[in-house]
Amino acid sequence: EVQLVESGGDLVQAGGSLRLSCAASGFTLDDYAIGWFRQAPGKEREGVSCISNIDGNTYYADSVKGRFTISSDNAKNTVYLQMNSLKPEDTAIYFCAASSQATLYPIMYYYWGQGTQVTVSS
């Protein structure tokens, strides 16, 4: 059974940092690209970052470039999202998901985790 479990969400002050984890089971990170998405109340789910299972290339939304870093640890079958210089507008539920291609379009993803809440206070 394919499962994705996010963790690491928390309440943090603006300017602070968090590291989110996405633990995968039922497949290996060689099988699928992994993306991070977020959804704020009343807004559509948006792509934040993704990492290719083919060549390890990484992609970022313009809103997080230079602040967020995606990485993977194949030995732990886990993908991370390091978030620095957090802003109140980063507040959302963060999800990880698996797809056959690295893209920031949520519709392209097959498997989803349950999400983890990130709240950034001003």
mmCIF file of C-alpha atoms in Angstrom:
data_model
loop_
_atom_site.group_PDB
_atom_site.id
_atom_site.type_symbol
_atom_site.label_atom_id
_atom_site.label_comp_id
_atom_site.label_asym_id
_atom_site.label_seq_id
_atom_site.Cartn_x
_atom_site.Cartn_y
_atom_site.Cartn_z
ATOM 1 C CA GLU A 1 0.000 0.000 0.000
ATOM 2 C CA VAL A 2 1.353 3.404 -0.998
ATOM 3 C CA GLN A 3 1.518 5.866 1.877
ATOM 4 C CA LEU A 4 2.917 9.344 2.346
ATOM 5 C CA VAL A 5 3.142 10.784 5.838
ATOM 6 C CA GLU A 6 4.056 14.426 6.448
ATOM 7 C CA SER A 7 5.435 15.778 9.687
ATOM 8 C CA GLY A 8 7.225 18.832 11.015
ATOM 9 C CA GLY A 9 4.508 21.450 10.795
ATOM 10 C CA ASP A 10 4.348 23.921 13.659
ATOM 11 C CA LEU A 11 3.655 27.469 14.762
ATOM 12 C CA VAL A 12 6.655 29.698 14.099
ATOM 13 C CA GLN A 13 7.355 33.422 14.091
ATOM 14 C CA ALA A 14 7.989 35.315 10.874
ATOM 15 C CA GLY A 15 11.622 34.971 9.859
ATOM 16 C CA GLY A 16 11.890 31.551 11.442
ATOM 17 C CA SER A 17 12.557 28.138 9.913
ATOM 18 C CA LEU A 18 10.930 24.736 9.762
ATOM 19 C CA ARG A 19 11.815 21.447 8.152
ATOM 20 C CA LEU A 20 8.979 19.301 6.868
ATOM 21 C CA SER A 21 9.398 15.587 6.263
ATOM 22 C CA CYS A 22 7.531 13.312 3.883
ATOM 23 C CA ALA A 23 8.032 9.632 4.681
ATOM 24 C CA ALA A 24 7.107 7.310 1.825
ATOM 25 C CA SER A 25 6.161 3.638 2.059
ATOM 26 C CA GLY A 26 4.888 1.105 -0.444
ATOM 27 C CA PHE A 27 7.277 2.442 -3.095
ATOM 28 C CA THR A 28 10.792 3.876 -3.313
ATOM 29 C CA LEU A 29 11.840 7.387 -4.256
ATOM 30 C CA ASP A 30 13.259 5.928 -7.478
ATOM 31 C CA ASP A 31 9.689 5.197 -8.587
ATOM 32 C CA TYR A 32 8.040 8.600 -8.341
ATOM 33 C CA ALA A 33 8.744 12.291 -8.293
ATOM 34 C CA ILE A 34 7.724 13.924 -5.037
ATOM 35 C CA GLY A 35 6.103 17.308 -4.778
ATOM 36 C CA TRP A 36 5.225 19.625 -1.912
ATOM 37 C CA PHE A 37 1.985 21.565 -2.098
ATOM 38 C CA ARG A 38 0.142 23.902 0.210
ATOM 39 C CA GLN A 39 -3.386 25.058 0.704
ATOM 40 C CA ALA A 40 -4.429 28.072 2.710
ATOM 41 C CA PRO A 41 -8.038 28.593 3.864
ATOM 42 C CA GLY A 42 -10.231 29.715 0.974
ATOM 43 C CA LYS A 43 -7.460 29.248 -1.581
ATOM 44 C CA GLU A 44 -6.643 26.615 -4.153
ATOM 45 C CA ARG A 45 -3.913 24.084 -3.576
ATOM 46 C CA GLU A 46 -0.652 25.338 -5.063
ATOM 47 C CA GLY A 47 2.637 23.710 -5.935
ATOM 48 C CA VAL A 48 5.582 24.721 -3.765
ATOM 49 C CA SER A 49 8.438 22.499 -4.858
ATOM 50 C CA CYS A 50 9.178 19.115 -6.404
ATOM 51 C CA ILE A 51 12.096 16.806 -6.991
ATOM 52 C CA SER A 52 12.565 14.477 -9.940
ATOM 53 C CA ASN A 53 13.134 10.765 -9.381
ATOM 54 C CA ILE A 54 14.930 10.596 -12.768
ATOM 55 C CA ASP A 55 17.685 13.177 -12.452
ATOM 56 C CA GLY A 56 17.213 14.763 -9.048
ATOM 57 C CA ASN A 57 16.342 18.132 -10.554
ATOM 58 C CA THR A 58 14.403 20.413 -8.267
ATOM 59 C CA TYR A 59 11.747 23.013 -9.025
ATOM 60 C CA TYR A 60 10.267 25.823 -6.979
ATOM 61 C CA ALA A 61 7.378 28.216 -7.096
ATOM 62 C CA ASP A 62 8.526 31.810 -7.518
ATOM 63 C CA SER A 63 7.064 32.671 -4.127
ATOM 64 C CA VAL A 64 9.488 30.370 -2.299
ATOM 65 C CA LYS A 65 12.634 30.490 -4.450
ATOM 66 C CA GLY A 66 15.678 31.289 -2.380
ATOM 67 C CA ARG A 67 13.870 30.483 0.865
ATOM 68 C CA PHE A 68 12.792 26.830 0.560
ATOM 69 C CA THR A 69 14.940 23.831 -0.316
ATOM 70 C CA ILE A 70 13.705 20.359 -1.240
ATOM 71 C CA SER A 71 15.920 17.321 -0.739
ATOM 72 C CA SER A 72 15.640 13.571 -0.527
ATOM 73 C CA ASP A 73 17.243 10.806 1.489
ATOM 74 C CA ASN A 74 16.782 7.595 -0.453
ATOM 75 C CA ALA A 75 18.120 5.475 2.400
ATOM 76 C CA LYS A 76 15.295 6.772 4.595
ATOM 77 C CA ASN A 77 12.809 6.961 1.717
ATOM 78 C CA THR A 78 12.024 10.474 2.890
ATOM 79 C CA VAL A 79 11.787 13.854 1.198
ATOM 80 C CA TYR A 80 12.362 17.071 3.120
ATOM 81 C CA LEU A 81 11.324 20.663 2.657
ATOM 82 C CA GLN A 82 13.567 23.114 4.474
ATOM 83 C CA MET A 83 11.737 26.395 4.877
ATOM 84 C CA ASN A 84 13.683 29.487 5.889
ATOM 85 C CA SER A 85 12.746 33.144 6.251
ATOM 86 C CA LEU A 86 9.133 32.170 6.735
ATOM 87 C CA LYS A 87 6.435 34.750 6.129
ATOM 88 C CA PRO A 88 2.836 34.925 7.375
ATOM 89 C CA GLU A 89 1.684 34.248 3.800
ATOM 90 C CA ASP A 90 3.381 30.832 4.014
ATOM 91 C CA THR A 91 0.697 29.768 6.489
ATOM 92 C CA ALA A 92 -1.123 26.748 5.063
ATOM 93 C CA ILE A 93 -1.548 23.007 5.262
ATOM 94 C CA TYR A 94 1.419 21.452 3.495
ATOM 95 C CA PHE A 95 1.016 18.200 1.597
ATOM 96 C CA CYS A 96 3.453 15.901 -0.144
ATOM 97 C CA ALA A 97 2.446 13.825 -3.131
ATOM 98 C CA ALA A 98 3.850 11.365 -5.666
ATOM 99 C CA SER A 99 3.720 11.579 -9.450
ATOM 100 C CA SER A 100 5.289 9.996 -12.518
ATOM 101 C CA GLN A 101 6.764 13.385 -13.441
ATOM 102 C CA ALA A 102 8.212 16.336 -11.575
ATOM 103 C CA THR A 103 5.701 19.137 -11.925
ATOM 104 C CA LEU A 104 4.081 21.769 -9.733
ATOM 105 C CA TYR A 105 0.595 20.966 -11.043
ATOM 106 C CA PRO A 106 -1.386 19.138 -8.329
ATOM 107 C CA ILE A 107 -3.609 17.384 -10.868
ATOM 108 C CA MET A 108 -0.623 15.337 -12.051
ATOM 109 C CA TYR A 109 -0.136 13.663 -8.664
ATOM 110 C CA TYR A 110 -1.526 10.252 -7.828
ATOM 111 C CA TYR A 111 -0.856 9.747 -4.143
ATOM 112 C CA TRP A 112 -1.221 12.286 -1.355
ATOM 113 C CA GLY A 113 -0.383 12.526 2.310
ATOM 114 C CA GLN A 114 -2.753 13.863 4.945
ATOM 115 C CA GLY A 115 -0.964 17.185 5.363
ATOM 116 C CA THR A 116 0.770 19.063 8.151
ATOM 117 C CA GLN A 117 -0.150 22.536 9.402
ATOM 118 C CA VAL A 118 2.342 25.379 9.159
ATOM 119 C CA THR A 119 1.395 28.628 10.849
ATOM 120 C CA VAL A 120 3.623 31.691 10.654
ATOM 121 C CA SER A 121 2.816 34.510 13.050
ATOM 122 C CA SER A 122 3.705 38.124 12.343
#
